[in-house]
Structures are given as structure tokens and as C-alpha cells.
Short mmCIF file of C-alpha atoms in Angstrom, two decimals:
data_model
loop_
_atom_site.label_atom_id
_atom_site.label_comp_id
_atom_site.label_asym_id
_atom_site.label_seq_id
_atom_site.Cartn_x
_atom_site.Cartn_y
_atom_site.Cartn_z
CA UNK A 22 -6.99 2.30 -4.14
CA UNK A 23 -10.60 2.10 -2.91
CA UNK A 24 -12.98 4.71 -4.26
CA UNK A 25 -15.99 5.62 -2.12
CA UNK A 26 -18.82 7.49 -3.84
CA UNK A 27 -21.42 9.48 -1.98
CA UNK A 28 -24.27 9.79 -1.66
CA UNK A 29 -25.47 6.39 -2.77
CA UNK A 30 -28.64 7.95 -4.15
CA UNK A 31 -29.34 11.59 -4.96
CA UNK A 32 -32.99 12.62 -5.40
CA UNK A 33 -33.36 15.90 -7.28
CA UNK A 34 -35.77 17.79 -9.54
CA UNK A 35 -34.96 18.52 -13.17
CA UNK A 36 -33.16 21.85 -13.36
CA UNK A 37 -31.42 21.41 -10.02
CA UNK A 38 -27.68 21.17 -9.50
CA UNK A 39 -26.10 17.82 -8.65
CA UNK A 40 -22.77 17.35 -6.89
CA UNK A 41 -21.42 13.80 -6.73
CA UNK A 42 -18.46 12.94 -4.53
CA UNK A 43 -15.69 10.38 -5.09
CA UNK A 44 -13.17 9.89 -2.28
CA UNK A 45 -10.02 7.80 -2.67
CA UNK A 46 -8.35 5.79 0.09
CA UNK A 47 -5.00 7.27 -0.94
CA UNK A 48 -3.85 9.98 -3.28
CA UNK A 49 -4.61 9.45 -6.96
CA UNK A 50 -2.61 12.46 -8.01
CA UNK A 51 -4.02 15.44 -9.84
CA UNK A 52 -4.94 13.89 -13.15
CA UNK A 53 -6.03 10.27 -13.11
CA UNK A 54 -9.77 10.27 -12.48
CA UNK A 55 -12.65 9.67 -14.87
CA UNK A 56 -16.43 9.74 -14.57
CA UNK A 57 -18.94 7.56 -16.41
CA UNK A 58 -22.71 7.62 -16.81
CA UNK A 59 -24.69 4.41 -17.10
CA UNK A 60 -28.37 4.11 -17.91
CA UNK A 61 -30.38 0.90 -17.45
CA UNK A 62 -29.58 -1.71 -20.05
CA UNK A 63 -26.75 0.36 -21.54
CA UNK A 64 -22.98 0.32 -21.42
CA UNK A 65 -21.22 3.04 -19.44
CA UNK A 66 -20.40 6.27 -21.27
CA UNK A 67 -17.31 8.34 -20.60
CA UNK A 68 -18.19 11.84 -19.40
CA UNK A 69 -14.99 13.24 -17.89
CA UNK A 70 -11.35 12.13 -17.97
CA UNK A 71 -8.16 13.49 -16.42
CA UNK A 72 -10.33 14.91 -13.59
CA UNK A 73 -11.85 17.79 -15.55
CA UNK A 74 -11.71 17.22 -19.33
CA UNK A 75 -15.06 16.57 -20.97
CA UNK A 76 -15.16 13.67 -23.41
CA UNK A 77 -16.25 14.24 -26.99
CA UNK A 78 -19.88 15.31 -27.28
CA UNK A 79 -20.47 15.77 -23.55
CA UNK A 80 -22.47 18.94 -22.77
CA UNK A 81 -20.85 21.65 -20.70
CA UNK A 82 -23.33 21.25 -17.85
CA UNK A 83 -21.08 18.36 -16.78
CA UNK A 84 -17.88 19.37 -15.02
CA UNK A 85 -15.26 17.60 -12.94
CA UNK A 86 -12.91 18.89 -10.27
CA UNK A 87 -10.65 17.80 -7.43
CA UNK A 88 -7.21 16.48 -6.65
CA UNK A 89 -5.43 14.12 -4.29
CA UNK A 90 -8.18 12.07 -2.65
CA UNK A 91 -11.32 14.16 -3.24
CA UNK A 92 -13.06 14.51 -6.57
CA UNK A 93 -16.44 15.88 -7.63
CA UNK A 94 -18.68 15.56 -10.66
CA UNK A 95 -21.07 18.49 -10.96
CA UNK A 96 -24.13 18.64 -13.20
CA UNK A 97 -25.12 22.29 -13.27
CA UNK A 98 -28.77 21.85 -14.30
CA UNK A 99 -30.24 18.39 -14.49
CA UNK A 100 -31.93 17.46 -17.73
CA UNK A 101 -34.38 14.53 -17.89
CA UNK A 102 -31.76 12.41 -19.68
CA UNK A 103 -29.23 12.90 -16.85
CA UNK A 104 -31.06 10.66 -14.39
CA UNK A 105 -28.78 7.65 -14.30
CA UNK A 106 -25.99 5.99 -12.31
CA UNK A 107 -22.58 7.63 -12.23
CA UNK A 108 -19.27 5.90 -11.55
CA UNK A 109 -15.87 7.39 -10.86
CA UNK A 110 -12.66 5.58 -11.82
CA UNK A 111 -9.02 6.09 -10.94
CA UNK A 112 -6.15 5.14 -13.20
CA UNK A 113 -3.28 6.55 -11.20
CA UNK A 114 -2.00 3.14 -10.18
CA UNK A 115 -1.40 -0.11 -12.06
CA UNK A 116 -4.64 -1.50 -10.64
CA UNK A 117 -7.53 0.54 -11.97
CA UNK A 118 -10.56 0.77 -9.71
CA UNK A 119 -14.11 2.06 -9.93
CA UNK A 120 -16.28 3.58 -7.25
CA UNK A 121 -19.51 1.90 -6.21
CA UNK A 122 -21.69 4.41 -8.03
CA UNK A 123 -24.19 7.17 -7.27
CA UNK A 124 -27.73 6.92 -8.57
CA UNK A 125 -29.29 10.25 -9.53
CA UNK A 126 -33.05 9.85 -9.47
CA UNK A 127 -35.97 12.14 -10.18
CA UNK A 128 -37.55 13.55 -7.03
CA UNK B 17 -17.01 5.70 -36.48
CA UNK B 18 -15.18 3.86 -33.73
CA UNK B 19 -17.13 0.78 -32.63
CA UNK B 20 -16.61 -2.21 -30.36
CA UNK B 21 -19.11 -4.96 -31.09
CA UNK B 22 -19.31 -7.84 -28.66
CA UNK B 23 -20.59 -11.37 -29.17
CA UNK B 24 -24.05 -12.39 -28.06
CA UNK B 25 -25.40 -13.75 -24.76
CA UNK B 26 -24.11 -17.07 -23.49
CA UNK B 27 -25.54 -19.71 -21.17
CA UNK B 28 -23.20 -22.33 -19.78
CA UNK B 29 -23.03 -24.88 -16.99
CA UNK B 30 -20.49 -24.72 -14.16
CA UNK B 31 -17.18 -26.25 -15.20
CA UNK B 32 -17.65 -25.48 -18.90
CA UNK B 33 -15.32 -23.28 -20.93
CA UNK B 34 -16.24 -20.10 -22.78
CA UNK B 35 -14.71 -17.46 -25.02
CA UNK B 36 -16.45 -14.18 -25.78
CA UNK B 37 -15.31 -11.67 -28.36
CA UNK B 38 -15.02 -7.95 -28.99
CA UNK B 39 -14.54 -6.85 -32.61
CA UNK B 40 -13.34 -3.31 -33.18
CA UNK B 41 -13.61 -1.01 -36.17
CA UNK B 42 -12.94 2.61 -37.02
CA UNK B 43 -9.41 2.85 -35.64
CA UNK B 44 -6.09 1.01 -35.67
CA UNK B 45 -6.67 -1.98 -33.43
CA UNK B 46 -3.02 -2.55 -32.59
CA UNK B 47 -2.38 0.88 -31.10
CA UNK B 48 -4.82 1.15 -28.18
CA UNK B 49 -5.17 -0.91 -25.02
CA UNK B 50 -8.43 -2.86 -24.67
CA UNK B 51 -9.86 -3.34 -21.21
CA UNK B 52 -12.37 -5.82 -19.83
CA UNK B 53 -14.87 -4.84 -17.15
CA UNK B 54 -17.30 -7.04 -15.22
CA UNK B 55 -20.68 -5.97 -13.91
CA UNK B 56 -22.44 -8.51 -11.75
CA UNK B 57 -26.25 -8.34 -11.58
CA UNK B 58 -27.36 -5.09 -10.01
CA UNK B 59 -23.80 -4.17 -9.02
CA UNK B 60 -21.02 -1.77 -9.98
CA UNK B 61 -18.11 -1.99 -12.38
CA UNK B 62 -15.01 -4.12 -11.75
CA UNK B 63 -11.81 -3.75 -13.75
CA UNK B 64 -10.56 -7.14 -14.92
CA UNK B 65 -7.49 -6.06 -16.82
CA UNK B 66 -6.03 -4.92 -20.12
CA UNK B 67 -4.48 -6.22 -23.30
CA UNK B 68 -2.40 -4.34 -25.87
CA UNK B 69 -3.19 -5.86 -29.25
CA UNK B 70 0.05 -4.61 -30.81
CA UNK B 71 2.14 -7.22 -29.01
CA UNK B 72 -0.41 -8.95 -26.76
CA UNK B 73 0.97 -7.45 -23.55
CA UNK B 74 -1.51 -8.19 -20.76
CA UNK B 75 -2.21 -6.73 -17.32
CA UNK B 76 -4.57 -8.61 -15.04
CA UNK B 77 -6.31 -7.37 -11.92
CA UNK B 78 -5.17 -9.54 -8.99
CA UNK B 79 -8.84 -10.42 -8.49
CA UNK B 80 -8.99 -12.04 -11.93
CA UNK B 81 -5.41 -13.28 -12.43
CA UNK B 82 -5.51 -17.00 -13.18
CA UNK B 83 -9.30 -16.98 -13.55
CA UNK B 84 -9.54 -15.58 -17.09
CA UNK B 85 -7.34 -15.17 -20.16
CA UNK B 86 -7.17 -12.25 -22.58
CA UNK B 87 -6.10 -12.72 -26.18
CA UNK B 88 -6.39 -11.04 -29.57
CA UNK B 89 -6.51 -11.92 -33.25
CA UNK B 90 -5.08 -8.94 -35.09
CA UNK B 91 -6.07 -10.33 -38.48
CA UNK B 92 -9.74 -9.76 -37.63
CA UNK B 93 -9.39 -6.87 -35.15
CA UNK B 94 -10.86 -8.93 -32.33
CA UNK B 95 -10.13 -9.26 -28.63
CA UNK B 96 -11.21 -12.25 -26.58
CA UNK B 97 -11.99 -13.02 -22.96
CA UNK B 98 -11.81 -16.69 -22.05
CA UNK B 99 -12.64 -18.97 -19.13
CA UNK B 100 -11.48 -22.58 -18.87
CA UNK B 101 -13.87 -23.57 -16.08
CA UNK B 102 -16.83 -21.35 -15.33
CA UNK B 103 -18.42 -20.89 -11.91
CA UNK B 104 -21.91 -19.69 -11.06
CA UNK B 105 -20.29 -16.54 -9.65
CA UNK B 106 -19.07 -15.66 -13.18
CA UNK B 107 -22.65 -14.75 -14.08
CA UNK B 108 -22.42 -11.11 -15.14
CA UNK B 109 -22.30 -8.66 -18.01
CA UNK B 110 -18.82 -8.34 -19.48
CA UNK B 111 -17.79 -5.18 -21.30
CA UNK B 112 -14.80 -4.54 -23.48
CA UNK B 113 -13.68 -0.94 -23.78
CA UNK B 114 -10.98 1.00 -25.57
CA UNK B 115 -8.56 2.88 -23.42
CA UNK B 116 -7.96 6.39 -24.68
CA UNK B 117 -4.42 7.48 -25.47
CA UNK B 118 -1.40 5.26 -25.77
CA UNK B 119 -0.43 4.97 -22.11
CA UNK B 120 -0.98 1.73 -20.26
CA UNK B 121 -3.42 3.41 -17.89
CA UNK B 122 -6.25 5.67 -18.88
CA UNK B 123 -9.98 6.21 -19.15
CA UNK B 124 -12.18 4.05 -21.35
CA UNK B 125 -13.60 6.23 -24.11
CA UNK B 126 -15.47 3.69 -26.25
CA UNK B 127 -17.37 0.69 -24.87
CA UNK B 128 -18.83 -2.43 -26.37
CA UNK B 129 -22.51 -3.13 -25.79
CA UNK B 130 -21.72 -5.87 -23.26
CA UNK B 131 -22.04 -9.66 -23.32
CA UNK B 132 -24.36 -11.32 -20.82
CA UNK B 133 -22.90 -14.54 -19.45
CA UNK B 134 -25.14 -16.83 -17.40
CA UNK B 135 -23.65 -19.82 -15.60
CA UNK B 136 -26.23 -22.15 -14.14
CA UNK B 137 -26.66 -25.85 -13.67
#
């Protein structure tokens, strides 16, 4: 399954809402999608798993939604520490795949 | 605290072999799948495959099958990623990560800090 993330780069001000898209080439089902945040020089960090469940310690401004082939990560109000690259991942098939990433940058 | 601590940066020549490690602590090593993920310079994340330390069951991405080998040493809670003959295109950061839950497929909830591998003549 190929995951296509859009946009490639999102330029926003702190305090604005961010909506990141992840589209699958075929259905992933209703559960098997995760989102990760990666900052420069750091390992990825799990934000969301099973489409909409926040990982431990993740603030509630992060939320995930979607099903089938279309999934969205929403950051309700961007904090300075949220500017980073975000990757989606599907684990609905025996070959896990990641999306190409969306960079959220300060406008 | 659950931790995955990876071995340090490596520089090798093409054709050389290499094994990097991922030592875990803070949970029962044998009961969670460990995944390996590649990130080439300036690029995204690529899933390489999984190993279940409990009985060394392995699942390789077709893209990496035959190119790398996963193994574990349960006595020291360590997973390994190994190459027998490196290529310049293996230059990347390699992450190990714990898969949450007990199913064979899942999200990666804890990540190692990454091992930088540089292959250059």
C-alpha cells in the first residue's frame, strides 16, 4: 500500500490549525494507521495509533481521524514545538509502509 | 522507563560487513516485536522488517529481503541488524523501534536514538 501525504509543506503561524492528509492506494481498514512527529536530529515519536488514539503523553491538541483510504492528523492550535515533519504509517497489511512526510513550518 | 539504546555511528567501505545493535530495557524483551526502519539522508522512513525476540520469528520487507539479517541475543536483551556486504546506498540512519501490543503488525511506540551508517570508499 502506497501512502501519499499532502501537502508536502504546510506554512502556518503559531496558534493556527493544521490539517495533514494521508491517502492510501487501497483500503487500510478502519484501524491500522499511525502518525509520527520527527524533529531535526531526533528519532520519530509516536503521536497517534489505531487512527485516533493518542499515544502516552501526547497533548489533546493532536487528533487523528479517517477510514478506508483517507486519514487526517489535525493539530488544533500550533505550539512552537509542533513545527516538525509528520509521517503517517499503515499496518493493515503484512508490509508496513510510511508516507513521504509533511513538513509543518513557521510562516 | 522503557528504553532502546542503539550502538554508535559506523563508517565502512563498500563490500565490508557490519552489525549494529539495539539494547532494550524497562520491559520484557521477548514479548514485543522489534522493527527496523531506514532513513536515507534527507528522506522519509522505510520499514525494513520485524523480529520477535521470543522465538526469533522474522518478517522482512521485500525491499530488504536478502540484503540484511535480523537477529537477537535474549541473554542481553539486544537486537541486531547485520549486513554481509555493504553498498554506498546503505548510507543512512537506522532506527530500531518497539512495536506496541503483541500482534505482528502495529505502531512503533518506543524508538532508539538511531545509528548513523556511512559507507564510502
